Tab-separated table of C-alpha atoms in Angstrom:
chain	number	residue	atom	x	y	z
A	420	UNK	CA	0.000	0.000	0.000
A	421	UNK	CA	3.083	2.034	0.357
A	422	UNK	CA	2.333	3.916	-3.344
A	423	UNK	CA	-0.897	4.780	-2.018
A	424	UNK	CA	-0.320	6.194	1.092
A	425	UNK	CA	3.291	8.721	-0.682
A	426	UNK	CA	0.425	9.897	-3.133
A	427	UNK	CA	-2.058	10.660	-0.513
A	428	UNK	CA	-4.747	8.038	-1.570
A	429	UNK	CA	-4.608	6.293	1.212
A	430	UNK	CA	-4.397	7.784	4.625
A	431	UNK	CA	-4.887	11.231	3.027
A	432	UNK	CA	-6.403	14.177	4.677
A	433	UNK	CA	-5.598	13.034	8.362
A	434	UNK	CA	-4.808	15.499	11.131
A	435	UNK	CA	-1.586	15.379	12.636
A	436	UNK	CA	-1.135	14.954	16.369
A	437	UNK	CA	2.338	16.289	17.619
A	438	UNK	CA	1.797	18.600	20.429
A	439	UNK	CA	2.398	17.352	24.123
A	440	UNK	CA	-1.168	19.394	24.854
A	441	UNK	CA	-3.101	17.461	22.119
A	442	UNK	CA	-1.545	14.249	22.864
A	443	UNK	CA	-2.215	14.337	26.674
A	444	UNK	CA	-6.113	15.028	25.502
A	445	UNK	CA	-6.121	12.427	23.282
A	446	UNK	CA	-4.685	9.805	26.030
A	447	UNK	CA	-7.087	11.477	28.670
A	448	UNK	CA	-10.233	10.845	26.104
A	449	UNK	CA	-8.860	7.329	25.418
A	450	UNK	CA	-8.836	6.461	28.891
A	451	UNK	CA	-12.410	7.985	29.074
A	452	UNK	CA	-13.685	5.689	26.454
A	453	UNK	CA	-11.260	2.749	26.333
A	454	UNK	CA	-9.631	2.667	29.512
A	455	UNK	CA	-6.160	2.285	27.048
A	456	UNK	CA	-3.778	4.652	26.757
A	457	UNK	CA	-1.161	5.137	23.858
A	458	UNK	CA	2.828	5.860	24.138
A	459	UNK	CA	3.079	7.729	21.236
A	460	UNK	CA	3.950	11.286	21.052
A	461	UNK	CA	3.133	11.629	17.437
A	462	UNK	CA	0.600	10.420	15.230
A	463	UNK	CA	-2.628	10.893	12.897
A	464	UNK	CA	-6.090	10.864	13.287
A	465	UNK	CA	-9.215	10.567	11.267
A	466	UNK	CA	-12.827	12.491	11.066
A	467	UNK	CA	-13.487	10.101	14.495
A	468	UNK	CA	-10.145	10.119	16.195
A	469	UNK	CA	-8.904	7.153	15.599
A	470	UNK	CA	-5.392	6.696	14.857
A	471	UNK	CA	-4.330	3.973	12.601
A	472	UNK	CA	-0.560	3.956	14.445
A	473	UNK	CA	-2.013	3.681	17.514
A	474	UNK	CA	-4.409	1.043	16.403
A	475	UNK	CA	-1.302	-0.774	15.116
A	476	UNK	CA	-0.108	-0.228	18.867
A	477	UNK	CA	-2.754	-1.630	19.878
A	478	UNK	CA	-2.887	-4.107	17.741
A	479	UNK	CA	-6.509	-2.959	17.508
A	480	UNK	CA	-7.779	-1.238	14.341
A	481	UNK	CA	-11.295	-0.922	16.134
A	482	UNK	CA	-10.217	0.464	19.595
A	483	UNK	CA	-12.605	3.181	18.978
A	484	UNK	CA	-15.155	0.897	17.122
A	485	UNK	CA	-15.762	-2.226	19.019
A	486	UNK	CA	-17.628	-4.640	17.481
A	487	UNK	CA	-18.477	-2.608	14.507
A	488	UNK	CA	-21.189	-0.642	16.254
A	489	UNK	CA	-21.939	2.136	18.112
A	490	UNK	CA	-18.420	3.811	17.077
A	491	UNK	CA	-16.869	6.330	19.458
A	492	UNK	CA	-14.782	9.352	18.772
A	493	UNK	CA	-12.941	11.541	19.748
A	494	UNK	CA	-12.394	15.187	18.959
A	495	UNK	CA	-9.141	17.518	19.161
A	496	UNK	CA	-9.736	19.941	16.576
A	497	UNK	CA	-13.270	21.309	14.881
A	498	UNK	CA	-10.877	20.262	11.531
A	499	UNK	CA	-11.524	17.198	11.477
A	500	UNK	CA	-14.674	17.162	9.882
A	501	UNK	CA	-12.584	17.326	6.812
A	502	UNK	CA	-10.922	14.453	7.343
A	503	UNK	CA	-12.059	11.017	6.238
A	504	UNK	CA	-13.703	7.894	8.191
A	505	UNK	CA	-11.080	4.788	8.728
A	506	UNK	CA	-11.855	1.527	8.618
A	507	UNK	CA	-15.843	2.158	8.547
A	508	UNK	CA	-18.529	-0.280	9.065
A	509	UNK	CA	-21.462	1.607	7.798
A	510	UNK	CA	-21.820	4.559	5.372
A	511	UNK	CA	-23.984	6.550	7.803
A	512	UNK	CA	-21.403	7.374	10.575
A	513	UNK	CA	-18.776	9.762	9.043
A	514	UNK	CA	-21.824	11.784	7.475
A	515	UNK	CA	-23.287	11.908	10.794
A	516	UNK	CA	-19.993	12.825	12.511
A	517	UNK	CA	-19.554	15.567	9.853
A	518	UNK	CA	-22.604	17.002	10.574
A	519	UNK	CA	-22.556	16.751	14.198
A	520	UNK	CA	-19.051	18.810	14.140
A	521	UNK	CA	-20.673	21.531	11.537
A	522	UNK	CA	-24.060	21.902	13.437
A	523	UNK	CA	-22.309	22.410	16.717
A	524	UNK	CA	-18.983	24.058	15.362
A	525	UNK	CA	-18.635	27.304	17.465
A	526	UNK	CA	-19.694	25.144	20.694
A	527	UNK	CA	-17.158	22.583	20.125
A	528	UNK	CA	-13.947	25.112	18.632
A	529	UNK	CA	-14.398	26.777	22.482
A	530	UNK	CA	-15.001	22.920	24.178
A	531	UNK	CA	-11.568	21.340	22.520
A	532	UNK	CA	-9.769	25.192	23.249
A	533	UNK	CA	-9.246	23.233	26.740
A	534	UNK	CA	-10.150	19.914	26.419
A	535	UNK	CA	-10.996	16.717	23.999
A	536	UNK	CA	-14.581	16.024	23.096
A	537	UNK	CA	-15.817	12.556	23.809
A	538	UNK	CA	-18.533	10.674	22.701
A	539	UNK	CA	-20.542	7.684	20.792
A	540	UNK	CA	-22.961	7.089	17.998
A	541	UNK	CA	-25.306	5.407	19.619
A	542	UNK	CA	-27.946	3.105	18.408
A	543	UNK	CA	-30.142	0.835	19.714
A	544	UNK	CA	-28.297	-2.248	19.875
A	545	UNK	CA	-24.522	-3.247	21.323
A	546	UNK	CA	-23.442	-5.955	19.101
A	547	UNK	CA	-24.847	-7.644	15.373
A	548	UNK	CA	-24.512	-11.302	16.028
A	549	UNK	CA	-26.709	-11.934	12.960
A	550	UNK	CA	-27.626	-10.303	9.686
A	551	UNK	CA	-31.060	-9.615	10.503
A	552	UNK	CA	-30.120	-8.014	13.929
A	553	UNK	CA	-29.224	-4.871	11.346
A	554	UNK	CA	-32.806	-4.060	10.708
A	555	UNK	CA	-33.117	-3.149	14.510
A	556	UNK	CA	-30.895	-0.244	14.252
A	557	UNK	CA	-33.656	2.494	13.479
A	558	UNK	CA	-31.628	5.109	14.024
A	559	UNK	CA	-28.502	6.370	16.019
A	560	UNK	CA	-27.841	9.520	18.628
A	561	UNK	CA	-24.872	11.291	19.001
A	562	UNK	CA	-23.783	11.714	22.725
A	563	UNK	CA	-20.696	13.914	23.547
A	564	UNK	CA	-19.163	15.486	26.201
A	565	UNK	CA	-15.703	16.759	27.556
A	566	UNK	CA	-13.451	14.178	29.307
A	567	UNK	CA	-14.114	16.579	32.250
A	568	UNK	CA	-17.853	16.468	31.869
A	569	UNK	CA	-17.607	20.423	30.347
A	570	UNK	CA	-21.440	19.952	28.937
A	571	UNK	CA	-22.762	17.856	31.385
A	572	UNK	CA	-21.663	20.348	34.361
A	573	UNK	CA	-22.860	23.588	32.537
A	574	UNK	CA	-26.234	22.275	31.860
A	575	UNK	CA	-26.681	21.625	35.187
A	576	UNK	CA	-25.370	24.732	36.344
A	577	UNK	CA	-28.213	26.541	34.074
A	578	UNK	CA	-30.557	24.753	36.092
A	579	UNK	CA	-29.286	26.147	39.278
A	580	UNK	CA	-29.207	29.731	37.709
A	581	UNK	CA	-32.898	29.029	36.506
A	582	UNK	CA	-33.451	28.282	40.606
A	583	UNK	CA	-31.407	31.094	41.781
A	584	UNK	CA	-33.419	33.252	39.804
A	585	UNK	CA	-37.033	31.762	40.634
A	586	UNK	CA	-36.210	30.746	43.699
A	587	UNK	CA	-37.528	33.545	46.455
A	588	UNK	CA	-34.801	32.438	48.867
A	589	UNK	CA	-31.982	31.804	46.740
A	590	UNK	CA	-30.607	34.871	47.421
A	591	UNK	CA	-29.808	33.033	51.295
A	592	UNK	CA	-28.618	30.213	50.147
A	593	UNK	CA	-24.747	30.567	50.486
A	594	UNK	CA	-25.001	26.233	49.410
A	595	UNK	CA	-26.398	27.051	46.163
A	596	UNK	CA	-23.890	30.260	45.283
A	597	UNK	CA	-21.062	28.436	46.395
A	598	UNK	CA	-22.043	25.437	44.473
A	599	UNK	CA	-22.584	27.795	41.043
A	600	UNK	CA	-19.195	29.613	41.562
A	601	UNK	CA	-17.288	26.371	41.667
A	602	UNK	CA	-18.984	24.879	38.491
A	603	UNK	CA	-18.713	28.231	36.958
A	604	UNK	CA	-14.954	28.036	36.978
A	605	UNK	CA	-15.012	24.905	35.495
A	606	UNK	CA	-17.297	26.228	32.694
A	607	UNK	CA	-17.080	29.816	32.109
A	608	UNK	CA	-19.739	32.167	31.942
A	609	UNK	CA	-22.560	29.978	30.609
A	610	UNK	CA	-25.301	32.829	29.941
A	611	UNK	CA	-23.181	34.505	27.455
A	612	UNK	CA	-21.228	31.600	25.985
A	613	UNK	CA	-23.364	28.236	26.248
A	614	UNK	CA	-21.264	25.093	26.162
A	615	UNK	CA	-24.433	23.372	25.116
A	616	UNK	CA	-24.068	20.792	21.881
A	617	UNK	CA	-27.459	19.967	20.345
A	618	UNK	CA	-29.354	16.620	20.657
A	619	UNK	CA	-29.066	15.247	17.208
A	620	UNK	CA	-30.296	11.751	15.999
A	621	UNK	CA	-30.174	10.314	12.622
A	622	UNK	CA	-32.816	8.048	10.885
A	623	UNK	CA	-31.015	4.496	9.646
A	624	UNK	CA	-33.364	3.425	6.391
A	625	UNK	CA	-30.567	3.317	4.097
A	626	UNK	CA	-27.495	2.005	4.355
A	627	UNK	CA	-24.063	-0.151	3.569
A	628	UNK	CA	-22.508	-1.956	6.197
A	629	UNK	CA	-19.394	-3.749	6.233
A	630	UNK	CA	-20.424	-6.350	8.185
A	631	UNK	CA	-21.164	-9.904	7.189
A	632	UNK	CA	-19.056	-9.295	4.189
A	633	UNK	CA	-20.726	-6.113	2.425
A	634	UNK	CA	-24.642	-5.113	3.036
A	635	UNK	CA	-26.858	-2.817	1.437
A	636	UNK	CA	-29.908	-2.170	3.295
A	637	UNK	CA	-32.765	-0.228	1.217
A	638	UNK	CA	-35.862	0.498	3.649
A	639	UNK	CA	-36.672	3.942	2.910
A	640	UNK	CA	-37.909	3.561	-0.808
A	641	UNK	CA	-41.032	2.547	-2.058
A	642	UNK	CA	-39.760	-0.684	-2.711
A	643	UNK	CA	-37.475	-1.815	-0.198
A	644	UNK	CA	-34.740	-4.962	-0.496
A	645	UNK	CA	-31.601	-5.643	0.965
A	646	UNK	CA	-28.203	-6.135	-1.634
A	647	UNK	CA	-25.958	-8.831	-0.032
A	648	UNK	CA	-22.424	-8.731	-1.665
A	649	UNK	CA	-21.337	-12.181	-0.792
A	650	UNK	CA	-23.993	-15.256	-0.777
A	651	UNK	CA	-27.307	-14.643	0.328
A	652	UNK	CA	-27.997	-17.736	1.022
A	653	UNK	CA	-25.250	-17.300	4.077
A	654	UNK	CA	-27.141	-14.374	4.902
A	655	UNK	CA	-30.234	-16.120	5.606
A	656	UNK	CA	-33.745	-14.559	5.803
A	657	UNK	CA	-33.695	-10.848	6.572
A	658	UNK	CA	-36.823	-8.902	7.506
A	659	UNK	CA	-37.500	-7.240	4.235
A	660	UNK	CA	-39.444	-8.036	1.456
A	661	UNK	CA	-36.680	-8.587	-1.271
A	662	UNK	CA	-32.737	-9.846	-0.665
A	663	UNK	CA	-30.806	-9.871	-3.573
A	664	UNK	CA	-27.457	-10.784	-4.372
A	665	UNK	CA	-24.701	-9.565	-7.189
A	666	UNK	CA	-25.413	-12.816	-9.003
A	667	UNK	CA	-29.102	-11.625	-9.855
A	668	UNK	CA	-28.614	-8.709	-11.933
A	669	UNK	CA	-31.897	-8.336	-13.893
A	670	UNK	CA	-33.709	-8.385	-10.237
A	671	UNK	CA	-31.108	-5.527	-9.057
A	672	UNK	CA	-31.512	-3.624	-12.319
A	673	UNK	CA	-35.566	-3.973	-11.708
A	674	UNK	CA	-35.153	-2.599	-8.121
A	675	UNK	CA	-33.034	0.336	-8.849
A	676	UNK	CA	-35.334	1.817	-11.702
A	677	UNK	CA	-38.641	0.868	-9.747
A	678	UNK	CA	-36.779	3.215	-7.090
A	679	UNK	CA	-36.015	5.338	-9.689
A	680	UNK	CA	-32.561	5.321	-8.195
A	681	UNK	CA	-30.273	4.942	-11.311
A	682	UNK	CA	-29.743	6.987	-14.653
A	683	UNK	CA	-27.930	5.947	-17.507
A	684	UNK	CA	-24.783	7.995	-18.218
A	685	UNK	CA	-25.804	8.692	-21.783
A	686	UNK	CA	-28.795	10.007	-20.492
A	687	UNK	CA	-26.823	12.290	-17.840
A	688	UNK	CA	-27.325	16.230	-18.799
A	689	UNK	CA	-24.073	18.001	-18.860
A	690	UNK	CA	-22.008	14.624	-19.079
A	691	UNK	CA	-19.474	13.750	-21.271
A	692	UNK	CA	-21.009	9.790	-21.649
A	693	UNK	CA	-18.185	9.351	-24.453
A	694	UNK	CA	-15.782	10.466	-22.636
A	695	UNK	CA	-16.810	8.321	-19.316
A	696	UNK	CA	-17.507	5.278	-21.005
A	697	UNK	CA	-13.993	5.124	-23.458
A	698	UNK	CA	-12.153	5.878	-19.476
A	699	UNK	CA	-14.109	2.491	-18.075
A	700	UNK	CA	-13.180	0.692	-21.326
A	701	UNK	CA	-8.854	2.213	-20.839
A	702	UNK	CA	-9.112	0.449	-17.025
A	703	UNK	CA	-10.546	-2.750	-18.473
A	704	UNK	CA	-7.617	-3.161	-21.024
A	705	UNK	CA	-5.215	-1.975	-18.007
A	706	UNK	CA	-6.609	-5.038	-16.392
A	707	UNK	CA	-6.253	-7.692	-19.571
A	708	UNK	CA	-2.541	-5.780	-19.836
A	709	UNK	CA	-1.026	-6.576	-16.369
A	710	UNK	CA	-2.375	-9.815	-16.513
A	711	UNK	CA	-0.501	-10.623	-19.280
A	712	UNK	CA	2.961	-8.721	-17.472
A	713	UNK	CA	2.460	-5.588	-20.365
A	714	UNK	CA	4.789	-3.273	-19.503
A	715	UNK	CA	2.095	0.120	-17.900
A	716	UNK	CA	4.163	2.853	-16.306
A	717	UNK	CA	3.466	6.226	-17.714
A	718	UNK	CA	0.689	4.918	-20.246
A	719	UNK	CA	-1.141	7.327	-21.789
A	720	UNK	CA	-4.640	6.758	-24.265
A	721	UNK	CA	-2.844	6.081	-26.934
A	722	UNK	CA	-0.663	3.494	-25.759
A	723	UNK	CA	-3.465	1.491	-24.125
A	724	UNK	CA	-5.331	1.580	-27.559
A	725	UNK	CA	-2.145	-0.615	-29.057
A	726	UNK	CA	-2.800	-2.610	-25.754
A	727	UNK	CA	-6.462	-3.075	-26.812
A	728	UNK	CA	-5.818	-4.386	-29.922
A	729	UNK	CA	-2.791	-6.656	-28.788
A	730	UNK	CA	-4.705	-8.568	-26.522
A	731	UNK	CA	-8.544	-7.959	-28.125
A	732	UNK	CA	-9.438	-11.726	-27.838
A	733	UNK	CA	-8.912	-11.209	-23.790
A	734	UNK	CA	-11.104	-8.032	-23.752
A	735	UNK	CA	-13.928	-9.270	-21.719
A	736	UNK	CA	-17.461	-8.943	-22.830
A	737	UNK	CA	-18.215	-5.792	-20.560
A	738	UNK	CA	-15.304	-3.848	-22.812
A	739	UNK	CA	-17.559	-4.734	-25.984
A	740	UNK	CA	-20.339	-3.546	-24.951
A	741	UNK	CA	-18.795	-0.390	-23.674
A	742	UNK	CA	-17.098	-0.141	-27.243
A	743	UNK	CA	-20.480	-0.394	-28.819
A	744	UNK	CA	-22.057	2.157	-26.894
A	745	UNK	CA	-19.607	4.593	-27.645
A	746	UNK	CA	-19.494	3.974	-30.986
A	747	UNK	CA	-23.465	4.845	-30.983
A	748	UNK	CA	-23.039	7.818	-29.108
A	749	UNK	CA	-20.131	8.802	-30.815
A	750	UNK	CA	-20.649	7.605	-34.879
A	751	UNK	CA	-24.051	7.047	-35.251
A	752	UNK	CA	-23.649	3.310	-35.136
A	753	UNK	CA	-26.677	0.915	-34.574
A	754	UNK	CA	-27.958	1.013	-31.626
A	755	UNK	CA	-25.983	-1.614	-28.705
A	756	UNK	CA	-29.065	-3.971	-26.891
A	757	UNK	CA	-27.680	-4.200	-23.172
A	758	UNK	CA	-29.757	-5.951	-21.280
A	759	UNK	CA	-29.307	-5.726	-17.363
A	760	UNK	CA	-27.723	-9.110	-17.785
A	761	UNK	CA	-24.961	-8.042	-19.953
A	762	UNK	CA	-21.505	-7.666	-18.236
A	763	UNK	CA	-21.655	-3.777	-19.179
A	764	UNK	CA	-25.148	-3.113	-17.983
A	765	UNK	CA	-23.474	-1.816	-14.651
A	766	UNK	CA	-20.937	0.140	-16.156
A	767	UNK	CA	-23.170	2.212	-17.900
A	768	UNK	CA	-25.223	3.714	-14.866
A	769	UNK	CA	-24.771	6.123	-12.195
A	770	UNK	CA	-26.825	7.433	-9.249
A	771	UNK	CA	-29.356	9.962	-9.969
A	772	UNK	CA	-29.481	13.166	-8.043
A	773	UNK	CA	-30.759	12.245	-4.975
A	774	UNK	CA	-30.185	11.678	-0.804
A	775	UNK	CA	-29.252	8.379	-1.227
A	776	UNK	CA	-27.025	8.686	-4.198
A	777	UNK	CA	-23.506	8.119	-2.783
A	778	UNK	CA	-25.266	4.892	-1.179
A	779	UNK	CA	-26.166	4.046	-4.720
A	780	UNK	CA	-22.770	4.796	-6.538
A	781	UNK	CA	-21.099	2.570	-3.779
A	782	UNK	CA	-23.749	-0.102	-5.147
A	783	UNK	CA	-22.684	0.539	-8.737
A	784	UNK	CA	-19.191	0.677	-7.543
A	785	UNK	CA	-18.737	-2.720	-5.978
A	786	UNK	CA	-20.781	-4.408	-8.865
A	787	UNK	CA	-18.092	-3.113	-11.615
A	788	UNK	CA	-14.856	-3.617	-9.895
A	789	UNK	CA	-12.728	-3.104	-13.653
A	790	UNK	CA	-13.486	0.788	-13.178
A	791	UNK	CA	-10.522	1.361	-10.943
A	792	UNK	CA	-11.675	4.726	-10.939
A	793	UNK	CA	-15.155	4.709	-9.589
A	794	UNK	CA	-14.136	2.274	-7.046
A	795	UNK	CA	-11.810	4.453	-5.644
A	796	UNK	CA	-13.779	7.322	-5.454
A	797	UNK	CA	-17.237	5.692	-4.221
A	798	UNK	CA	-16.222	2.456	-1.980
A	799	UNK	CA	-12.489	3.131	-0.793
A	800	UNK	CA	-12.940	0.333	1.122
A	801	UNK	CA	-13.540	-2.748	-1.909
A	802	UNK	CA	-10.992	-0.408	-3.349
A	803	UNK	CA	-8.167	-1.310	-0.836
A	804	UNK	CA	-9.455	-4.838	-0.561
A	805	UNK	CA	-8.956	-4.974	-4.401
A	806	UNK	CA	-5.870	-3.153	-4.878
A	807	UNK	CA	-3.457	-5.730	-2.466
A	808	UNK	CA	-4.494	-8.513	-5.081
A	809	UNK	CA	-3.745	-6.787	-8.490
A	810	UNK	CA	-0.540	-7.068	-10.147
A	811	UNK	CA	2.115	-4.591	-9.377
A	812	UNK	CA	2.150	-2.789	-13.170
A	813	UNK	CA	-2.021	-2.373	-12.153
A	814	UNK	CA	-0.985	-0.734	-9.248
A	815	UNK	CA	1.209	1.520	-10.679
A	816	UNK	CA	-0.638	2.564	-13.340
A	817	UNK	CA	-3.991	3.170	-11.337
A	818	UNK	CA	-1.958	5.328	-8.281
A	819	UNK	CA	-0.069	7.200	-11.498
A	820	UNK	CA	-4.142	7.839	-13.088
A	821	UNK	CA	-5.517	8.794	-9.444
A	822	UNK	CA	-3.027	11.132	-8.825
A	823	UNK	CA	-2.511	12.801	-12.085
A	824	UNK	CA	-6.326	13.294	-12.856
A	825	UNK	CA	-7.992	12.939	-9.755
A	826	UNK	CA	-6.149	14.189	-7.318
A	827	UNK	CA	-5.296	18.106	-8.591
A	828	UNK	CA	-9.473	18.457	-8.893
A	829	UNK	CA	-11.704	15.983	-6.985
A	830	UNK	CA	-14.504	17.899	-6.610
A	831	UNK	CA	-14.159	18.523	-10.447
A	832	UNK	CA	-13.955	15.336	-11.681
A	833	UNK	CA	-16.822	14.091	-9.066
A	834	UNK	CA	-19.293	16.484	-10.819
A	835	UNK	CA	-18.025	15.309	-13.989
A	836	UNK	CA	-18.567	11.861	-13.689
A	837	UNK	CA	-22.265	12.086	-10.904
A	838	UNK	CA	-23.377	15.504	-12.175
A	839	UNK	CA	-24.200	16.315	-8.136
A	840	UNK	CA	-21.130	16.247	-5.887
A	841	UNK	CA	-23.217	18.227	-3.276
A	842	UNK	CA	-25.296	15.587	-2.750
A	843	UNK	CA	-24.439	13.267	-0.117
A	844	UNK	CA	-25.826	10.522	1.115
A	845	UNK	CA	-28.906	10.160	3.684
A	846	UNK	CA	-27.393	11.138	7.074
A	847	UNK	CA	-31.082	12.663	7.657
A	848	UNK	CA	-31.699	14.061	11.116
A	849	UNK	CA	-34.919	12.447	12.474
A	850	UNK	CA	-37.457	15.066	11.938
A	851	UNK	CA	-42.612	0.743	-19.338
A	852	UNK	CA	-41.793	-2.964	-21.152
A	853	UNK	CA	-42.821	-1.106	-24.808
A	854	UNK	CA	-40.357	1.653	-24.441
A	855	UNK	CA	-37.728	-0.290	-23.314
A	856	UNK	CA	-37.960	-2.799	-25.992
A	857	UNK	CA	-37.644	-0.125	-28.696
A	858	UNK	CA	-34.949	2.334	-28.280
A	859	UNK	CA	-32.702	0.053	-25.375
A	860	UNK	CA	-32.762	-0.669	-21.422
A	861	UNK	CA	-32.629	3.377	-20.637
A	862	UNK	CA	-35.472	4.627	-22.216
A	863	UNK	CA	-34.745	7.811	-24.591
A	864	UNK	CA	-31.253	8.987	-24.895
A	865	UNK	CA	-30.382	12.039	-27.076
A	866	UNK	CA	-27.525	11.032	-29.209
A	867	UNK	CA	-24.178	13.721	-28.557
A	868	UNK	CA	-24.612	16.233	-31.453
C-alpha cells in the first residue's frame, strides 16, 4: 500500500497529532472511552479520532469501534470534519460525525480550546450477532461530552441559575452560590457563551454496512430490499421483502429503476457519456494488460489503444459492450441492446441526483470492480481490498491515473462523472416494457450532437 499512502490516496487528509497538549487530551479521552492509553507522542487521526498507528499499537484497528457498532470518537480539533472515516462499518457514521461537528462548530472550537470532546454514535443495539439483527438499528444519537464532563456540568449549572433566579430564597442560600461559583470556573460564563451541543439523531433506512461481508440495506424507498455482496444464502432470511445478491442482476436492475434510483450515463445532462464510457473501457484493457505482465508505467490513451488491440481476444465482454455504446453515441452506429444481464449493464449507470445517491454509486461501484476509478472514489474500502491482489504494473498505473487526474481536482472530476457532488448521502436528522424494448434498457437517450 506504500504507493498509495506517498500519493495521498490512502491515509490522506488526516490530522496530525504532535503537540504534548493534544496528545495528553487524546490519552485522557482514550482512557475515558477505552480505559487504554497510547505511548506515542506523534501520530494521525481521522474524522473520528482514531489513529491507525495507535491502532497498530494496539494491535486494535477498532479500539474506537468495538464490534463494529456504536463507534466512538474523539475530537481535538473542529478540523476534522474534513478528514475522512477509517476503517468504517457503515456509510452513515462519518456523514453523521460531519454534521454533528458543523451543526455544533462554534460550541465545540471553544469545548476542545481546553479539552478533547468525547462521545458515541449510539444506536439501539450493542453488538450484530446476525444479519437480521441490522434491521433493529432504526436510528442512532450522538452523545458527547468533555473528558471533564464540560457539557454535562454547565447544563446543570443553568438549572441552578434558573433556581437562583425563581427561587424567592436563593438569594440566602450561600449552598447554592457556592455550588454555582465552583462549576462556573469549570465552565465559564454559561449565559453569554453556552457550552451546550445539540441533541441530534439520525434516521437508519438506508445504508451499507461492512459487516457480514458487504450489506446494502434499502428500507426507505417505495420498494425496499436488501443487496448482499457475498452469498445470500449465508445471509439467511432478513426482515425485508426482497434480498438480492450480485449474481441476480436483472432483479437488481428492476429494483433500482422501480426506485427510480439509477440513470444511464448517456442520459446524464451536462455529461461527457463518451468520454466516461472510453475511461471504463482504458481500465478494463489496463486489467487484460497486467495480466498478461504488459509493460504500464506512464501509459497514456494512446498506448493502451495498441494494448487493446494486442490482446482484443482477452477483452472481456463488458469492454464490448462499452465499445459499442460509444461507438453509438459517438458515430451514429446501430444502436448496442444491453440488457441488465450483460456484463456492461453496470458500467453504464450512475446514481441519480438524490439523498441516497452516494449509497447508490457505492452499489454501482462494488458491482463493476474493472473501473478502478469509480471504485476508488465511491467504496475506498472494496478499493483497498482490491488493490493488495492486483498485479504490481495495475498498481502503478492506477496510483499514477488517481493522482494525475484525480487528485489536482476531486470535486471537479466528481461532478463530472455524478453531475451532483453536493449531494451526499442520507445522514437525515430524524425530523414501461414497450419503451424499453424499442430504443434500449434506458429509455430515450439524445444522441451527442
Amino acid at each position: 500500500m506504500h504507493r498509495l499512502i506517498e500519493k495521498g490516496l490512502m491515509f490522506g487528509n488526516l490530522i496530525r497529532v504532535d503537540s504534548p497538549v493534544l496528545v495528553e487530551r487524546y490519552n485522557r479521552a482514550l482512557k475515558h472511552l477505552t480505559g487504554r492509553e497510547t505511548a506515542l507522542d506523534d501520530f494521525h487521526v481521522d474524522i473520528s479520532g482514531y489513529s491507525p498507528e495507535v491502532g497498530d499499537e494496539l494491535g486494535d484497528e477498532l479500539y474506537l469501534n468495538h464490534a463494529g457498532v456504536n463507534r466512538q470518537f474523539i475530537l481535538l480539533t473542529t478540523e476534522q470534519a474534513d478528514a475522512p472515516l477509517l476503517n468504517a462499518k457503515f456509510s452513515t457514521a462519518r456523514e453523521i460525525l460531519r454534521q454533528f461537528i458543523n451543526e455544533n462548530r462554534s460550541e465545540l472550537f471553544a469545548l476542545t480550546a481546553r479539552d478533547a470532546v468525547a462521545g458515541e454514535l449510539i444506536n439501539s443495539i450493542y453488538g450484530v450477532q446476525a444479519p437480521a439483527d441490522l434491521f433493529n438499528i432504526l436510528k442512532v444519537t450522538v452523545e458527547a461530552d468533555t473528558t471533564s464532563g464540560t457539557v454535562a456540568t454547565a447544563k446543570k449549572l443553568g438549572q441552578l441559575i434558573d433556581r437562583f433566579k425563581t427561587e424567592p430564597d436563593a438569594w440566602h442560600d450561600d449552598m447554592l452560590i457556592a455550588e454555582m461559583i465552583g462549576m462556573a470556573k469549570q465552565t465559564g460564563d454559561v449565559a453569554r457563551n453556552p457550552v451546550n451541543l445539540r441533541h441530534m439523531e439520525f434516521g437508519q433506512e438506508n445504508f451499507w454496512t461492512a459487516l457480514f461481508g458487504g450489506l446494502y440495506v434499502f428500507r426507505g424507498v417505495e420498494h425496499p430490499a436488501a443487496i448482499v455482496a457475498g452469498n445470500k444464502a449465508k445471509v439467511g432470511a432478513l426482515p425485508i421483502p426482497f434480498t438480492f445478491d450480485f449474481s441476480e442482476r436483472s432483479a437488481i436492475a428492476k429494483f433500482l429503476n422501480l426506485n427510480d434510483l439509477v440513470e444511464p450515463i448517456t442520459d446524464a445532462r451536462g455529461a461527457d457519456a463518451a468520454a466516461i464510457l472510453r475511461q471504463k473501457m482504458d481500465f478494463i484493457v489496463v486489467a487484460v494488460a497486467a495480466s498478461m505482465n504488459e509493460q504500464l508505467t506512464g501509459a497514456r490513451e494512446r498506448d493502451l489503444r495498441v494494448l487493446g488491440r494486442k490482446h482484443a481476444k482477452l477483452l472481456p465482454e463488458a469492454w464490448h459492450g462499452l465499445a459499442a455504446l460509444v461507438r453509438w453515441a459517438e458515430e451514429d452506429g446501430p444502436w448496442p441492446r444491453i440488457t441488465s444481464e450483460h456484463p456492461a449493464y453496470f458500467y453504464t449507470l450512475r446514481a441519480k441526483a438524490h439523498p441516497d445517491a452516494s449509497l447508490v454509486n457505492m452499489l454501482l461501484a462494488e458491482m463493476t470492480p474493472l473501473d478502478a476509478r469509480q471504485l476508488f472514489i465511491c467504496h475506498k474500502e472494496v478499493f483497498y481490498r482490491a488493490y493488495a491482489r492486483w498485479p504490481d504494473e495495475k498498481k502503478a498505473y492506477v496510483v499514477d491515473f488517481l493522482d494525475r487526474e484525480y487528485q489536482v481536482d476531486k470535486a471537479g472530476m466528481r461532478n463530472a462523472l455524478y453531475g451532483h457532488d453536493a449531494v451526499t448521502e442520507r445522514a437525515m436528522p430524524i425530523g414501461q416494457p414497450d419503451l424499453i424494448s424499442r430504443v434500449g434498457p434506458w429509455g430515450a437517450i439524445g444522441r451527442r450532437g
